[in-house]
Amino acid sequence: MDSNEQGKGRVSRRSVLRTGAVTGVVAAAAAGGSFAAAGTASAATGGQGGSHRETTPAGDLILFNGRIHTADNRGTVASVIAIRGGVIVYIGNSLQAARQQFGSAPQAIDLGGKVAVPGLIDCHNHFVLMGNRPGHHTPLENAYSIADVQALYRQRARTFPNSPKLPTSAANFITTIGGFTPNQFKEGRLPTLKELDAAVPDQAVFIQVGFTGPAATNTLGKAFFENVKGPYGPVAVGADGSIAASPFEGTGPTSEALLALRQTQTFDERKASVRDALAYSASVGITTHLDQGAFQATNTPSDGAAHDDNYTMYNSFLSVFAEGDQRDVDAQTQAVARLRTNYLLFDTDPTIPVATARLQNAFPFFGSDLMRTGAAGEFLADISLYAGGNATWQNAALAVAKAGWRAEVHSLSPTDFQTEIAGFEAVNAEVDITDLRWVVAHVPFITADYIERLKALGGGVNLTPYEYFGTASPAGPPYRTLADSGIPYGLSSDGMQIAPLNPWIHAYYATTGLNALGKQINPGQQLTRSEVLNGFTTSNQWFLGGQDEPLLGALEVGRLGDVVVLSDDYFSVPDSKLRSLSSVLTVVGGAVVHSGAVKYWA
């Protein structure tokens, strides 16, 4: 790669088979006038303190004049960080010493005193489902009224051409599918057809709550759904744009509408949605996702927002990563994030054919620094059998243990964690799992005795505060109890079906106990802001494990250069503003993947 190509932000193309993925990046632009760049971009392969690790992305960058919270075990706060070839080669307070790590001057960005933290790790979400959403998915995580929704949709509509008179496919739709609830709007309801028309009269809209609705649409969307042909059409839409909810894994108007959109979606449109999801991730500072798979799609209206094809759902991400350097990277910074993929298992037969085939044909922690396989979970059997205590679940768990894989299950009820942890103990009686780091997720109701039993198995918990959208109290999870127990715990989102992806909303809930309406629903279980930051960084090293543990989650020499510069001081901003924090500069492997204000989301 010559210096002219480097100056344009190009990277050389690499084989997906060799590195797992490739991405294009651009040199850092000034973020809203906040940063001043010094020096020029170059290949920078010489210098001291070098790294010989091959990684993707592999940028060269210096950030200086910041308050860089490294999250190392000493609590170091530095002002300068240098990243060469994607790997951190200097942390300290000397710009001169940082520059000495390079054979020629790399790009250097003045942070203007802003706070920077390690790239955040979300150790339990459904980011791949978000990336494969039909339409132009628009998060509403920080919308608190119908007026906020209207404003966001107006912004979103400016980013692509108007629909034809009658929309013909998902490509003509602004969509929001999960990741919010009407409970967060002061009106306590979805917007009406009239309200959506007032915001975007020339653009079709589909807005769906959670897994299966209810949903709403505007005039153009109503025309599309009422013209759906075939066995599942037309879709019933009320005069006010309302679309009735569907039963879980059952046929109903919302799931019929979602299926109609999915059936028009092309693979190229999936890739466009992936790029949107990556851009949103970068804008809120998440640089690594541990994805938990999907319910297996049937391509019928029994599929909800959490369904996809577990065998092909990753193809859109692989394609985007592989084609990254072919995009018009001169136009805008291209977003990228590290993706880790758990394999959800869905057997109903005690002979476990799905689990057996997966374990025979896949490898844990296989891939590159950009995309890698993870574990089995968050289900070890069909959802109807997920809680353990049955032959199908138990046989799958034992097979996972014998194969040496990490496993993850989820707990939502007051009793399911009991059968799951008892199931873990039964497996451990046959195959030692104490070094495999088996996980129970969510755990809103877990009790101290079962925490100790899981801890004795070498297990951990990851906490996904979807309760933020609810009103029950006490809602959990018991953050303080878990933190004080000494069990490994990490923070995550469970976005984007029933919870927001935005980590700063979760930080708000974990540190205040307040729900979306500002009501206290988790009294006495709060974490400190430092504990929350650790929960999204150093603590989540344990949940990634494998090759990732010494490379991600902290800013230290030899680790990968993933850095987030925040819009405000996380440690001092008032609680009321914590949810609206964002990234003004996101760096993955020394490559700037987000710079500046968010364009169309809150």
XYZ file of C-alpha atoms in Angstrom:
602
model
C 0.000 0.000 0.000
C 1.553 3.337 -1.020
C 1.359 6.552 1.009
C -1.292 8.056 -1.268
C -3.619 5.129 -0.608
C -2.946 5.418 3.115
C -3.793 9.098 3.040
C -7.194 8.232 1.603
C -7.844 5.847 4.475
C -7.547 2.686 2.356
C -6.379 -0.627 3.650
C -5.080 -3.469 1.530
C -7.465 -6.302 0.811
C -6.893 -9.507 2.787
C -8.289 -12.955 2.432
C -11.255 -13.723 4.671
C -9.854 -17.227 5.061
C -6.611 -15.786 6.359
C -7.838 -13.050 8.685
C -11.563 -13.662 9.051
C -12.590 -10.238 7.709
C -11.370 -7.008 6.212
C -12.535 -3.475 6.755
C -11.927 -0.082 5.254
C -11.140 2.864 7.495
C -10.462 6.532 7.061
C -8.155 8.942 8.791
C -9.764 10.582 11.815
C -11.807 13.655 11.020
C -12.387 16.482 13.436
C -15.357 15.507 15.610
C -17.661 18.498 15.712
C -14.645 20.769 15.952
C -13.579 19.118 19.212
C -10.366 17.560 17.994
C -7.309 18.889 16.241
C -5.279 16.493 14.115
C -1.520 16.726 13.841
C 0.891 14.900 11.554
C 0.043 12.703 8.588
C -1.043 9.128 8.164
C 1.619 6.640 7.140
C 2.385 2.948 7.124
C 4.534 3.400 10.261
C 6.140 -0.001 10.483
C 9.339 0.950 12.244
C 10.084 2.404 15.673
C 10.462 1.032 19.168
C 8.122 -1.055 21.293
C 6.804 -2.740 18.187
C 4.177 -5.394 17.862
C 4.459 -8.264 15.420
C 0.836 -9.336 15.837
C -1.291 -9.410 12.707
C -4.737 -8.038 13.378
C -7.684 -6.365 11.678
C -8.135 -3.432 11.701
C -4.458 -2.520 11.913
C -4.309 1.263 12.119
C -1.616 3.638 13.332
C -2.768 6.409 15.638
C -1.811 8.615 18.566
C -4.409 10.138 20.898
C -3.103 12.853 23.224
C -4.234 15.508 25.706
C -7.012 13.304 27.036
C -8.044 11.753 30.329
C -7.626 8.133 29.294
C -9.001 5.682 31.877
C -7.104 2.521 31.036
C -9.117 0.106 33.249
C -5.862 -1.664 34.115
C -5.462 -3.216 37.559
C -3.780 -0.065 38.888
C -6.490 2.367 37.835
C -4.078 4.265 35.584
C -5.303 7.477 33.973
C -3.001 8.575 31.142
C -3.037 11.469 28.690
C -1.441 9.770 25.666
C -1.941 6.449 23.901
C -0.139 5.174 20.803
C -1.466 2.351 18.618
C 0.655 0.804 15.875
C -0.593 -1.864 13.512
C -3.762 -2.111 15.599
C -1.895 -2.863 18.841
C -1.180 -0.508 21.761
C 2.531 0.289 21.938
C 2.530 3.152 24.439
C 0.412 4.427 27.352
C 1.605 7.383 29.355
C 1.897 11.131 29.421
C 4.569 11.933 26.830
C 3.593 12.744 23.274
C 7.261 12.628 22.321
C 7.646 9.104 23.719
C 4.528 8.019 21.846
C 5.895 9.362 18.555
C 9.132 7.460 19.102
C 7.189 4.221 18.690
C 6.835 4.883 14.950
C 9.248 5.006 12.062
C 7.292 7.909 10.547
C 4.677 10.193 12.025
C 1.213 8.645 12.322
C -2.004 10.592 12.627
C -2.251 12.273 16.022
C -5.510 13.591 17.492
C -5.793 16.148 20.282
C -8.618 15.016 22.579
C -8.982 18.441 24.154
C -9.119 17.029 27.684
C -12.014 14.655 26.982
C -12.480 11.389 28.848
C -11.553 8.193 26.984
C -12.184 4.589 28.036
C -11.506 1.150 26.579
C -13.856 0.066 23.822
C -16.894 -1.387 25.559
C -17.667 -5.117 25.449
C -21.315 -6.174 25.379
C -21.111 -9.782 26.568
C -24.725 -10.757 25.828
C -26.798 -9.317 23.002
C -28.479 -10.079 19.688
C -26.525 -7.719 17.500
C -26.702 -9.994 14.455
C -30.503 -9.862 14.565
C -30.284 -6.083 14.745
C -27.981 -6.051 11.734
C -30.388 -8.226 9.742
C -33.485 -6.128 10.461
C -35.658 -5.406 7.404
C -35.983 -1.756 6.441
C -33.917 1.127 7.775
C -33.831 0.265 11.480
C -33.886 3.368 13.664
C -33.296 2.936 17.423
C -35.671 4.802 19.737
C -33.767 4.068 22.949
C -33.584 7.687 24.087
C -36.977 8.812 22.812
C -39.283 9.796 25.665
C -42.329 11.135 23.819
C -44.199 10.815 20.534
C -42.594 14.131 19.550
C -39.149 12.574 20.048
C -40.133 9.665 17.801
C -41.370 12.063 15.134
C -38.141 14.067 15.259
C -35.983 10.948 14.898
C -38.012 9.668 11.979
C -37.786 13.035 10.247
C -34.016 12.889 10.576
C -33.936 9.308 9.351
C -36.090 10.109 6.303
C -33.488 12.625 5.139
C -30.911 9.858 4.686
C -32.507 8.085 1.729
C -34.927 8.824 -1.161
C -38.686 8.944 -0.784
C -40.766 5.807 -1.225
C -42.702 5.208 -4.406
C -46.418 6.045 -4.175
C -47.024 2.488 -3.010
C -44.052 0.961 -1.127
C -42.901 -2.268 -2.717
C -40.364 -3.642 -0.245
C -38.666 -3.259 3.127
C -36.178 -0.953 1.402
C -38.932 1.690 1.351
C -39.524 1.535 5.122
C -38.199 3.269 8.195
C -38.450 0.557 10.833
C -37.987 0.228 14.568
C -38.250 -3.399 15.640
C -37.689 -3.851 19.361
C -35.293 -2.116 21.735
C -37.927 0.231 23.169
C -41.334 0.205 24.850
C -44.285 2.605 24.853
C -43.741 2.740 28.632
C -40.843 5.111 28.002
C -43.019 7.638 26.133
C -44.852 10.148 28.280
C -48.021 9.274 26.354
C -47.600 5.578 27.238
C -48.585 4.389 23.770
C -47.351 3.922 20.213
C -47.672 6.806 17.725
C -50.761 6.793 15.530
C -50.991 6.750 11.750
C -51.784 10.459 11.809
C -48.767 11.252 13.989
C -46.430 9.186 11.822
C -47.809 10.812 8.667
C -47.162 14.231 10.174
C -43.510 13.307 10.673
C -42.788 11.412 7.449
C -45.660 11.679 4.963
C -43.479 10.481 2.075
C -41.868 7.505 3.819
C -43.413 4.228 4.958
C -42.986 3.425 8.669
C -43.224 0.222 10.717
C -42.681 0.367 14.477
C -42.911 -2.848 16.522
C -42.682 -3.503 20.251
C -40.514 -6.401 21.415
C -40.702 -9.880 19.944
C -44.261 -9.903 18.609
C -45.820 -6.455 18.886
C -48.101 -4.639 18.936
C -47.006 -2.459 16.045
C -48.040 0.674 14.179
C -47.668 2.094 10.697
C -48.527 5.187 8.667
C -50.590 5.662 5.499
C -47.906 4.402 3.100
C -47.158 1.430 5.327
C -50.850 0.629 5.665
C -51.179 0.558 1.881
C -48.250 -1.873 1.642
C -49.554 -4.266 4.294
C -53.097 -4.249 2.944
C -51.725 -5.249 -0.466
C -49.779 -8.278 0.797
C -50.731 -11.303 -1.282
C -50.617 -14.996 -0.496
C -51.674 -17.105 2.486
C -50.669 -14.485 5.079
C -52.123 -11.401 3.460
C -53.556 -8.916 3.588
C -52.278 -7.789 7.002
C -54.982 -6.291 9.203
C -54.220 -2.634 10.004
C -56.542 -0.416 12.020
C -57.744 2.949 10.770
C -55.375 4.547 13.300
C -52.400 2.534 11.952
C -52.438 0.014 14.786
C -51.395 -3.585 14.160
C -52.413 -6.094 16.807
C -49.799 -8.124 18.682
C -49.174 -11.757 17.828
C -48.860 -14.600 20.333
C -45.286 -15.706 20.909
C -44.341 -18.151 18.146
C -47.903 -17.876 16.821
C -49.639 -16.272 13.866
C -51.021 -12.753 14.237
C -51.042 -9.364 12.493
C -47.683 -8.074 13.768
C -45.811 -11.251 12.840
C -47.561 -11.300 9.457
C -46.426 -7.717 8.841
C -42.856 -8.518 9.858
C -42.813 -11.585 7.605
C -44.062 -9.488 4.682
C -41.149 -7.093 5.133
C -38.614 -9.893 5.532
C -39.798 -11.636 2.375
C -39.002 -8.545 0.290
C -35.545 -7.998 1.826
C -32.595 -8.672 -0.459
C -29.137 -9.734 0.679
C -27.758 -6.326 -0.310
C -30.406 -4.718 1.881
C -29.308 -6.941 4.754
C -25.768 -5.703 4.279
C -26.973 -2.100 4.333
C -28.736 -2.836 7.620
C -25.550 -4.410 8.993
C -23.653 -1.213 8.207
C -26.316 0.814 10.012
C -26.038 -1.440 13.062
C -22.237 -1.160 13.057
C -22.495 2.614 12.821
C -24.906 2.749 15.744
C -22.708 0.448 17.820
C -19.708 2.703 17.224
C -21.714 5.814 18.085
C -22.459 4.500 21.586
C -18.960 3.098 22.153
C -19.496 -0.668 21.859
C -16.544 -2.176 20.025
C -17.081 -5.893 20.825
C -20.325 -7.869 20.756
C -20.906 -11.375 22.094
C -23.963 -12.383 20.073
C -26.342 -15.026 21.428
C -27.945 -16.273 18.221
C -31.645 -16.503 17.358
C -34.663 -18.753 17.518
C -34.609 -20.871 14.390
C -36.690 -19.241 11.651
C -39.566 -21.081 9.999
C -40.296 -18.382 7.390
C -43.910 -18.262 8.554
C -45.777 -15.748 10.722
C -44.836 -17.794 13.783
C -41.447 -16.083 13.533
C -40.991 -13.013 15.697
C -38.300 -10.366 15.884
C -35.922 -12.835 17.567
C -36.061 -15.438 14.757
C -33.516 -15.944 11.993
C -31.708 -18.793 10.280
C -28.972 -19.854 12.698
C -26.925 -21.261 9.815
C -26.951 -18.273 7.438
C -27.599 -15.239 9.660
C -23.884 -14.394 9.829
C -23.382 -14.221 6.057
C -24.344 -10.552 5.845
C -21.724 -9.630 8.455
C -19.046 -11.756 6.796
C -19.798 -10.079 3.472
C -19.707 -6.559 4.917
C -16.416 -7.247 6.673
C -14.925 -8.752 3.518
C -16.064 -5.859 1.315
C -15.149 -3.119 3.742
C -12.256 -1.669 1.770
C -14.323 -1.425 -1.424
C -16.774 1.147 -0.059
C -16.554 4.890 -0.565
C -14.556 5.505 2.564
C -13.747 9.056 1.493
C -17.396 9.992 2.089
C -17.613 9.043 5.762
C -15.900 7.028 8.456
C -16.847 3.391 8.087
C -17.998 1.668 11.243
C -16.770 -1.730 12.304
C -17.041 -3.774 15.499
C -15.634 -7.054 16.751
C -18.205 -9.840 16.640
C -18.218 -12.987 18.759
C -20.917 -15.556 17.931
C -22.509 -18.017 20.335
C -24.416 -20.891 18.764
C -27.973 -21.219 20.047
C -29.129 -24.852 20.193
C -32.760 -25.778 19.639
C -33.248 -29.543 19.901
C -36.582 -31.006 21.012
C -35.393 -34.612 20.627
C -33.337 -36.177 23.467
C -30.988 -37.618 20.826
C -29.908 -33.946 20.257
C -29.216 -34.025 16.492
C -28.775 -30.233 16.262
C -26.318 -30.011 19.161
C -24.404 -33.050 17.899
C -24.020 -31.663 14.377
C -22.980 -28.240 15.646
C -20.348 -29.636 17.982
C -18.997 -31.919 15.259
C -18.704 -29.155 12.663
C -17.715 -26.004 14.526
C -14.867 -24.952 16.785
C -14.941 -22.701 19.863
C -12.920 -19.486 19.602
C -12.253 -20.025 15.895
C -11.667 -16.994 13.678
C -9.865 -13.678 13.759
C -9.622 -10.667 16.046
C -12.538 -9.175 14.107
C -14.942 -12.153 14.072
C -14.698 -15.299 16.161
C -16.922 -18.136 17.375
C -17.799 -18.169 21.047
C -19.834 -20.729 22.971
C -23.018 -22.785 22.996
C -26.032 -20.766 24.102
C -27.954 -18.853 25.256
C -30.171 -21.907 24.833
C -29.019 -25.515 25.035
C -32.392 -26.809 23.817
C -35.677 -25.539 22.400
C -37.194 -22.598 24.288
C -39.877 -24.864 25.726
C -37.102 -26.913 27.362
C -34.579 -24.185 28.110
C -34.737 -24.212 31.910
C -33.126 -27.589 32.386
C -34.297 -30.641 34.299
C -35.265 -32.554 31.159
C -33.458 -35.152 29.060
C -32.988 -33.011 25.944
C -31.443 -30.100 27.832
C -29.320 -32.379 30.014
C -27.997 -34.405 27.067
C -27.068 -31.227 25.189
C -25.315 -29.783 28.244
C -23.321 -32.979 28.711
C -22.334 -33.037 25.037
C -21.166 -29.418 25.244
C -19.075 -30.239 28.312
C -17.496 -33.288 26.699
C -16.553 -31.172 23.683
C -14.863 -28.656 25.998
C -17.094 -25.739 25.035
C -18.231 -22.858 27.178
C -22.032 -22.863 27.675
C -24.515 -20.097 28.386
C -28.165 -20.308 29.451
C -30.653 -17.653 30.434
C -32.781 -17.171 33.519
C -35.855 -14.927 33.642
C -38.184 -16.544 36.185
C -38.040 -16.966 39.971
C -37.142 -20.672 39.578
C -35.439 -21.426 36.254
C -31.947 -20.622 37.560
C -32.436 -23.383 40.124
C -32.968 -26.150 37.567
C -30.214 -24.748 35.349
C -27.583 -24.631 38.077
C -28.680 -28.058 39.309
C -28.263 -29.244 35.709
C -24.757 -27.763 35.626
C -23.956 -29.680 38.814
C -25.210 -32.918 37.284
C -22.982 -32.398 34.247
C -20.031 -31.547 36.480
C -20.480 -34.868 38.279
C -19.589 -36.562 34.970
C -17.317 -34.012 33.259
C -15.399 -31.291 35.099
C -16.713 -27.915 33.911
C -15.039 -25.743 36.541
C -12.546 -24.357 34.013
C -15.053 -23.923 31.160
C -16.720 -20.742 32.500
C -20.358 -21.703 32.166
C -22.753 -18.773 32.431
C -26.310 -18.013 33.526
C -27.603 -14.783 31.993
C -30.030 -12.092 33.191
C -30.746 -13.637 36.655
C -33.226 -11.017 37.936
C -34.303 -13.345 40.765
C -31.150 -15.326 41.614
C -30.596 -15.966 45.313
C -27.453 -15.991 47.435
C -27.406 -19.775 47.880
C -27.557 -20.431 44.130
C -24.952 -17.747 43.500
C -22.592 -19.750 45.715
C -23.458 -23.019 43.975
C -22.735 -21.511 40.555
C -19.544 -19.921 41.839
C -18.366 -23.335 43.106
C -18.717 -24.626 39.530
C -16.404 -21.909 38.202
C -19.423 -20.200 36.637
C -20.465 -16.592 36.202
C -23.445 -14.377 35.481
C -24.012 -11.669 32.953
C -26.580 -9.028 33.721
C -28.948 -7.650 31.125
C -31.240 -5.038 32.685
C -34.269 -5.264 30.418
C -36.185 -4.495 33.632
C -35.466 -0.813 32.919
C -38.524 -0.842 30.652
C -40.753 -2.353 33.333
C -42.528 -1.183 36.466
C -42.316 -4.192 38.825
C -40.337 -3.706 42.045
C -37.990 -5.115 43.139
C -37.087 -5.814 39.524
C -33.500 -7.008 39.739
C -30.993 -8.053 38.824
C -29.385 -8.004 42.281
C -26.286 -6.102 41.162
C -24.969 -5.334 44.635
C -25.482 -8.855 45.930
C -23.690 -10.334 42.942
C -20.822 -7.838 43.034
C -20.261 -8.485 46.733
C -20.382 -12.276 46.262
C -17.170 -12.398 44.247
C -18.704 -14.403 41.412
C -17.550 -13.300 37.941
C -20.181 -10.909 36.581
C -20.330 -8.830 33.449
C -22.684 -6.221 32.031
C -24.509 -6.464 28.747
C -27.602 -5.223 26.966
C -29.650 -8.131 25.582
C -30.441 -5.640 22.804
C -32.308 -5.267 20.513
C -35.598 -7.113 21.101
C -36.633 -6.341 24.669
C -33.885 -3.986 25.763
C -31.823 -1.078 24.456
C -28.375 -1.730 23.032
C -27.119 1.603 24.390
C -24.755 0.832 27.313
C -25.223 4.259 28.894
C -28.907 3.549 29.486
C -27.859 0.372 31.276
C -25.272 2.344 33.250
C -28.063 4.683 34.337
C -30.253 1.792 35.496
C -27.436 -0.087 37.241
C -26.260 2.987 39.176
C -29.669 4.491 40.022
C -32.235 1.673 39.977
C -34.570 4.020 38.086
C -36.656 2.777 35.185
C -37.476 4.605 31.948
C -40.187 6.574 33.760
C -37.814 7.644 36.536
C -39.339 5.319 39.156
C -37.206 3.377 41.638
C -37.652 -0.321 40.842
C -34.390 -1.890 42.086
C -33.798 -0.480 45.569
C -30.554 -1.224 47.378
C -28.856 -3.019 44.470
C -26.900 -0.224 42.840
C -23.350 -0.344 41.485
C -20.899 2.539 41.392
C -20.013 4.125 38.073
C -16.537 2.629 38.288
C -18.019 -0.821 38.828
C -20.290 -0.350 35.818
C -17.401 0.710 33.586
C -15.428 -2.322 34.745
C -18.507 -4.433 34.056
C -18.403 -3.388 30.400
C -14.597 -3.686 30.097
C -12.260 -5.655 32.369
C -14.953 -7.901 33.844
C -16.092 -8.916 30.380
C -12.643 -10.242 29.503
C -13.677 -13.329 31.495
C -16.813 -13.799 29.382
C -14.896 -13.573 26.100
C -12.121 -15.873 27.270
C -9.787 -17.616 24.839
C -7.522 -15.430 22.747
C -9.582 -12.338 23.543
C -8.999 -12.208 27.278
C -5.465 -10.720 27.133
C -6.301 -8.498 24.151
C -9.547 -6.654 24.907
C -11.228 -4.785 27.758
C -8.321 -2.613 28.924
C -5.821 -0.150 27.494
C -2.374 -1.637 28.072
C 0.689 -2.167 25.925
C 0.211 -5.337 23.874
C -3.582 -5.208 23.851
C -5.647 -4.246 20.824
C -6.177 -0.526 20.312
C -9.931 -0.163 20.911
C -10.694 3.245 22.453
C -13.825 5.347 22.995
C -13.760 9.104 23.582
C -16.922 10.221 25.367
C -19.171 13.212 24.771
C -19.042 14.112 28.464
C -17.281 13.041 31.653
C -18.848 9.709 32.561
C -17.627 9.988 36.138
C -19.150 13.407 36.897
C -22.083 13.934 34.530
C -25.417 14.126 36.443
C -27.597 11.028 36.499
C -30.134 12.835 34.324
C -27.577 13.084 31.510
C -25.980 9.672 31.867
C -28.372 8.028 29.402
C -27.495 10.527 26.672
C -23.736 9.923 26.729
C -22.298 8.909 23.372
C -18.987 8.504 21.630
C -17.433 11.409 19.773
C -14.547 9.230 18.603
C -14.479 5.425 18.444
C -11.301 3.579 17.522
C -11.045 -0.137 16.732
C -7.549 -1.508 16.260
C -6.122 1.983 15.756
C -8.674 2.753 13.011
C -11.208 5.523 13.545
C -14.624 3.935 13.012
C -16.803 6.769 14.313
C -16.172 10.482 14.536
C -18.661 13.221 15.317
C -22.326 13.526 16.067
C -24.893 10.832 15.462
C -27.022 11.591 12.416
C -30.429 10.060 12.962
C -30.791 8.373 16.304
C -31.058 9.436 19.928
